[in-house]
XYZ file of C-alpha atoms in Angstrom:
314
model
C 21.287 8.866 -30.582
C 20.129 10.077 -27.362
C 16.452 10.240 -26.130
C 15.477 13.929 -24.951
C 12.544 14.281 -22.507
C 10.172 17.542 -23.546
C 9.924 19.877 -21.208
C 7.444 18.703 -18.736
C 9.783 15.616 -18.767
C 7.768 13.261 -20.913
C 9.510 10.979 -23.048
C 7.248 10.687 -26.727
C 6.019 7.523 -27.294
C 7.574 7.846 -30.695
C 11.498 7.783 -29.437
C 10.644 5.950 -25.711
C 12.385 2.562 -26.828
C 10.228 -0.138 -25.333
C 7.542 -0.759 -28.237
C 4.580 -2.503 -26.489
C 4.706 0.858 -23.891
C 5.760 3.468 -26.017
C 2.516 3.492 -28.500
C 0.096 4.026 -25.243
C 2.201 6.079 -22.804
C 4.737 9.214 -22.886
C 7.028 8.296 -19.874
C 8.403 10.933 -17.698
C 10.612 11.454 -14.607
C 11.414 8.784 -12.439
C 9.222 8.958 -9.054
C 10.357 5.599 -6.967
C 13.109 3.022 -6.953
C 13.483 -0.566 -5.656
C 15.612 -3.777 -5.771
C 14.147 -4.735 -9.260
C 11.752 -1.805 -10.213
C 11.314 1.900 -10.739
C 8.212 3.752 -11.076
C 8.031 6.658 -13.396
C 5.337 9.063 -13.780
C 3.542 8.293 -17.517
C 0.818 10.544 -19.744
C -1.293 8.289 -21.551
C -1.214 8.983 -25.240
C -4.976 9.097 -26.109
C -6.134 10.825 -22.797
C -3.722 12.253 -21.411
C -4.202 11.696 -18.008
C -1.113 11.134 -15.913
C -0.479 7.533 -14.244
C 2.326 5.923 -12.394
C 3.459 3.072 -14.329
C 5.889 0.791 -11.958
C 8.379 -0.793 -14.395
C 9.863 -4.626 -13.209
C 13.042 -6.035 -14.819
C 12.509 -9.204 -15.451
C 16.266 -10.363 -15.697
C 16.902 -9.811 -12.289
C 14.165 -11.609 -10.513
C 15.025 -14.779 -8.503
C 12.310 -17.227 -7.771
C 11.487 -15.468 -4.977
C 10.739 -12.073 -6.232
C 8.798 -13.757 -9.246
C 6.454 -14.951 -6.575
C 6.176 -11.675 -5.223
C 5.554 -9.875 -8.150
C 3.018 -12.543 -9.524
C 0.877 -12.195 -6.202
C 1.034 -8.382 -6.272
C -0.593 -8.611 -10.069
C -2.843 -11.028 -9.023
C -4.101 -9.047 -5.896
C -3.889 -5.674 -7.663
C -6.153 -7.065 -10.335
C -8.384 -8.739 -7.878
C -8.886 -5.816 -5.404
C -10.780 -2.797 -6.908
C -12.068 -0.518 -3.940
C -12.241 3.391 -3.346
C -9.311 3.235 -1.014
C -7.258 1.267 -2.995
C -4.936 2.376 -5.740
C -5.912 0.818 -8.946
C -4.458 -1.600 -11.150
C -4.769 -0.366 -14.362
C -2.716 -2.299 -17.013
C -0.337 -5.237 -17.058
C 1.894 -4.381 -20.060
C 4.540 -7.553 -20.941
C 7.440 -7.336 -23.061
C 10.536 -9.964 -23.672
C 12.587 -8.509 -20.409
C 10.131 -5.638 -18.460
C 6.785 -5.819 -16.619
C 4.838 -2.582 -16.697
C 2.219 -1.998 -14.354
C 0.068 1.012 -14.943
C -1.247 2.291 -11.684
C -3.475 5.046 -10.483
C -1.680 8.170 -9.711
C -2.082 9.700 -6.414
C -1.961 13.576 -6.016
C -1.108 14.501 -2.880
C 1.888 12.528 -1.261
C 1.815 9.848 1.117
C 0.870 9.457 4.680
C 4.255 9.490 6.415
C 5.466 12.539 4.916
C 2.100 14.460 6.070
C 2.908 12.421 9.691
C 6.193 14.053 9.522
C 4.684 17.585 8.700
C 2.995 17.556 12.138
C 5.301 16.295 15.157
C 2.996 15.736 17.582
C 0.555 13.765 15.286
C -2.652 14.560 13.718
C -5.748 15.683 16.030
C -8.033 12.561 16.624
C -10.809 13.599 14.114
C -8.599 13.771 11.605
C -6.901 10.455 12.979
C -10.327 8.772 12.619
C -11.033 10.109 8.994
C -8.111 8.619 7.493
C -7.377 5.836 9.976
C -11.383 4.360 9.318
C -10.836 4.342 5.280
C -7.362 2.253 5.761
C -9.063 0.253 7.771
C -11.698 0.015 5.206
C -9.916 -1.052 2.576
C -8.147 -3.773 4.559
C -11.192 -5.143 5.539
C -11.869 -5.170 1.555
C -9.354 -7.204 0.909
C -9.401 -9.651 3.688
C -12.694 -10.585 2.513
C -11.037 -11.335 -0.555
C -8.847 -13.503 1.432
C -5.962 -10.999 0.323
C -3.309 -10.052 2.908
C -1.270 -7.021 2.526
C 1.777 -7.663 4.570
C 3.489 -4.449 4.391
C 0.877 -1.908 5.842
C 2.542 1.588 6.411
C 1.995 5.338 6.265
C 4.678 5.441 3.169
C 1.824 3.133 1.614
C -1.155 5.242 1.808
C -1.257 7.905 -0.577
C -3.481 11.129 -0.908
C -5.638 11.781 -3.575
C -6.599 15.123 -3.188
C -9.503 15.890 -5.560
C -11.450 12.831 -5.227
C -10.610 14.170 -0.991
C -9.487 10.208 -0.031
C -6.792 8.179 0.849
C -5.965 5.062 -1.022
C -3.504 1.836 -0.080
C -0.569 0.857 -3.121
C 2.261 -0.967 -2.795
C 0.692 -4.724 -2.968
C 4.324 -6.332 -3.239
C 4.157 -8.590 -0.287
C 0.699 -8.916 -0.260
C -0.658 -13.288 -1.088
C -4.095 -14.947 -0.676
C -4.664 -16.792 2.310
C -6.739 -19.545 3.293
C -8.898 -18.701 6.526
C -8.010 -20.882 8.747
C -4.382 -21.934 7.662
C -1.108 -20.155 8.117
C 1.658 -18.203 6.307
C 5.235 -18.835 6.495
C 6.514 -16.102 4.437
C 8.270 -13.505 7.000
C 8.071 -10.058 5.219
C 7.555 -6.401 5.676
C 9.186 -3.238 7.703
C 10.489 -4.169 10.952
C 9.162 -0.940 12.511
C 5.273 -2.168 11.682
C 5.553 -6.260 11.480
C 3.626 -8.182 14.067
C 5.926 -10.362 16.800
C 5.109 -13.956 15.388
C 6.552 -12.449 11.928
C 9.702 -11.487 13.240
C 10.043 -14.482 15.472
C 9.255 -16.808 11.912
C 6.491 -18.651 13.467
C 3.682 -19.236 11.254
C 1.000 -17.289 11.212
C -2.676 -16.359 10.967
C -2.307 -13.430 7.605
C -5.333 -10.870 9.106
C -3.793 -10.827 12.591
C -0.238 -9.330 11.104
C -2.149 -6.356 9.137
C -4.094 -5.703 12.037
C -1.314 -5.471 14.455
C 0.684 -3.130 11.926
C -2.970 -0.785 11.754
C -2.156 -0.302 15.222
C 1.082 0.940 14.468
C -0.049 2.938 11.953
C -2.754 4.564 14.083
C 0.130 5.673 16.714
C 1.839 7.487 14.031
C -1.373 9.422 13.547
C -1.683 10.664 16.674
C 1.502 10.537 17.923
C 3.684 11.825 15.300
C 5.987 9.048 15.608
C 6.549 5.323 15.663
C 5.791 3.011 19.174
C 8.740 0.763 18.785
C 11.580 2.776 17.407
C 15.043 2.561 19.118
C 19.039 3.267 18.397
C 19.272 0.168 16.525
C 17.316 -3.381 15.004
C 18.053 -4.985 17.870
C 16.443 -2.905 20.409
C 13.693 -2.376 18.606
C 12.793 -5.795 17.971
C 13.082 -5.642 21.954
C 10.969 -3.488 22.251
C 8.269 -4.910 19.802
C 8.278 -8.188 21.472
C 7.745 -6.770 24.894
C 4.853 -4.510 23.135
C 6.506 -1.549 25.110
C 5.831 1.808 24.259
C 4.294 5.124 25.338
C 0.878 6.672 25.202
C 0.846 10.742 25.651
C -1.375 11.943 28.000
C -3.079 14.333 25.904
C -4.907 11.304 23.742
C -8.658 10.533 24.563
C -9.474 7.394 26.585
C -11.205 5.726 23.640
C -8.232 6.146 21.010
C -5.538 4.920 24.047
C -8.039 1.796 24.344
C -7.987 1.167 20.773
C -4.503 1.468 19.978
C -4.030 -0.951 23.256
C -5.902 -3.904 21.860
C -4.430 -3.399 18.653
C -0.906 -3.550 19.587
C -0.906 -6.971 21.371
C 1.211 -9.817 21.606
C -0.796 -12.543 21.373
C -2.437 -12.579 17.722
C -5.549 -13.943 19.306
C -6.138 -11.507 21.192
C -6.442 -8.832 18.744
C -9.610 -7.164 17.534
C -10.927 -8.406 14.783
C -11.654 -5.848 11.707
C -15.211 -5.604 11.740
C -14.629 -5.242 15.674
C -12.284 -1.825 15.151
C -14.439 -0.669 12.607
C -17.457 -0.478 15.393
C -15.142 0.819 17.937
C -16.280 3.848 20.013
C -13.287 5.769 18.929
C -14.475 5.415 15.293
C -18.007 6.095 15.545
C -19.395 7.869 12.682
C -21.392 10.703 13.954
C -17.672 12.478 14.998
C -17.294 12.813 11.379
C -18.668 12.851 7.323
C -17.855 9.262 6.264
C -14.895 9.574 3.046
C -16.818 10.731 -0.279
C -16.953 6.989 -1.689
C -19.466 8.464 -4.009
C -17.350 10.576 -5.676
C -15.039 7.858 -6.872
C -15.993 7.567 -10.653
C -14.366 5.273 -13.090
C -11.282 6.997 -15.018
C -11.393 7.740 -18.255
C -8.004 5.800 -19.138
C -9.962 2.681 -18.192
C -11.869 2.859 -21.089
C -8.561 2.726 -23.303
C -6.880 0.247 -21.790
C -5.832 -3.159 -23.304
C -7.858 -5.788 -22.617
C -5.875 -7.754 -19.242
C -3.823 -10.238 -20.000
C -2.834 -13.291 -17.960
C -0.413 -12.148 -14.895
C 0.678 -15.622 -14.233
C 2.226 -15.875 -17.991
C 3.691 -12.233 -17.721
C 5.898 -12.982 -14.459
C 7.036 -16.438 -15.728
C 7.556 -15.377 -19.549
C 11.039 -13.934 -20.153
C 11.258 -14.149 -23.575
């Protein structure tokens, strides 16, 4: 017998087939796809607020995207800020993974980019760029490194009138001091010494891709992007791209020491987030204080131990 969505697309927790998920969440239309995963847009049952829940097949993981998947549950669970989406639930059964995320409300960042084709103006640049920034600097304190920092990873939310970082796949912990081997992330927004697979130093490579991310929102469009892979990797090693005239000295200066070479030479996050070009008085800081706990967090299960829930397939 088939299993009919109602009208709003929500699957009943009575006929969804997965036990463990189907007494706590109606499951609705599918919202995201990956190698292993699919996230699907879910009502929880006693609530009824609306979440994302990000399902993980378990049978197809190699050793490699078991890592992957353990560090983003560990991270996830570890990280809880304003600007960062929010970990719900870790739901295990015999072959799936379910994490239940926070659902953002108004799209991501790189379709908004792509709305406006000349970029953002800079005061909305700074609003949005300083609370990514934020966050990072959040987690890096946490000795978590992202890894994959782009505008397709920063999502609106609307009502509570903030952005918030997902999308915690590639992200590890890092000791300060030591180096990471691991070469991963978007070619279009990885540092050099990650695509050249030298070691390196975890902050430097999420600080080089907030530079890229801060050309996209004033420029409308990526530094290094050419005809193909291989001229864009040219063009990232070289650190070649164009500034428009029309920016302000301040944001050309920032985006300049962020988008350098030489990892060392990079500003360090409590150095961008007392750069001129960010200075507060241009703007109302992001309404942290209207960030109130959910009330699906008071229903959830208790958490349950991520490390057993990536390695446990049966």
């Amino acid at each position: 017998m088939s299993i009919a969505p109602d009208p709003d697309g929500f699957y009943s927790h009575r006929d969804y087939p997965d036990s463990k998920i189907a007494g706590l969440y109606d499951m609705g239309r599918t919202i995201g796809r990956g190698h292993f995963a699919v996230v699907k847009i879910a009502k929880h049952v006693f609530t009824g607020e609306t979440v994302a829940v990000k399902v993980i097949d378990k049978m197809k993981l190699d050793e490699v995207s078991r890592d992957h998947m353990f560090q983003e549950v560990v991270c996830m669970k570890l990280v809880q800020h304003p600007n960062v989406v929010r970990l719900y639930d870790v739901i295990d059964t015999s072959t799936k993974l379910y994490l239940v995320l926070e659902l953002g409300d108004g799209g991501d960042l790189y379709d908004f980019i792509t709305k406006h084709e000349s970029g953002l103006n800079e005061d909305l640049s700074k609003r949005l760029f300083r609370q990514i920034v934020t966050a990072i600097s959040y987690c890096h304190r946490l000795h978590v490194v992202h890894r994959d920092l782009k505008p397709e990873n920063v999502v609106f939310f609307e009502k509570l009138g903030i952005v918030k970082l997902t999308d915690f796949g590639f992200s590890n912990k890092f000791t300060p001091g030591s180096t990471l081997n691991t070469a991963c992330g978007s070619l279009a927004y990885s540092a050099p010494e990650i695509l050249l697979g030298n070691p390196y130093d975890a902050p430097k490579v999420d600080i080089w891709s907030l530079g890229v991310i801060l050309y996209m929102l004033v420029c409308g469009s990526l530094p290094f992007q050419e005809r193909n892979d291989s001229e864009t990797l040219a063009k990232i090693m070289d650190c070649e791209y164009r500034l428009p005239m029309r920016l302000s000295s301040e944001c050309k200066n920032l985006i300049s020491r962020l988008l350098v070479r030489d990892p060392d030479q990079r500003p360090t996050l409590d150095d961008i987030l007392n750069d001129v070009w960010l200075a507060l008085d241009a703007f109302d800081d992001h309404p942290i204080d209207m960030y109130s706990e959910p009330l699906i967090s008071r229903y959830v299960a208790p958490p349950i131990n991520p490390q057993s829930a990536l390695l446990s397939t049966n």
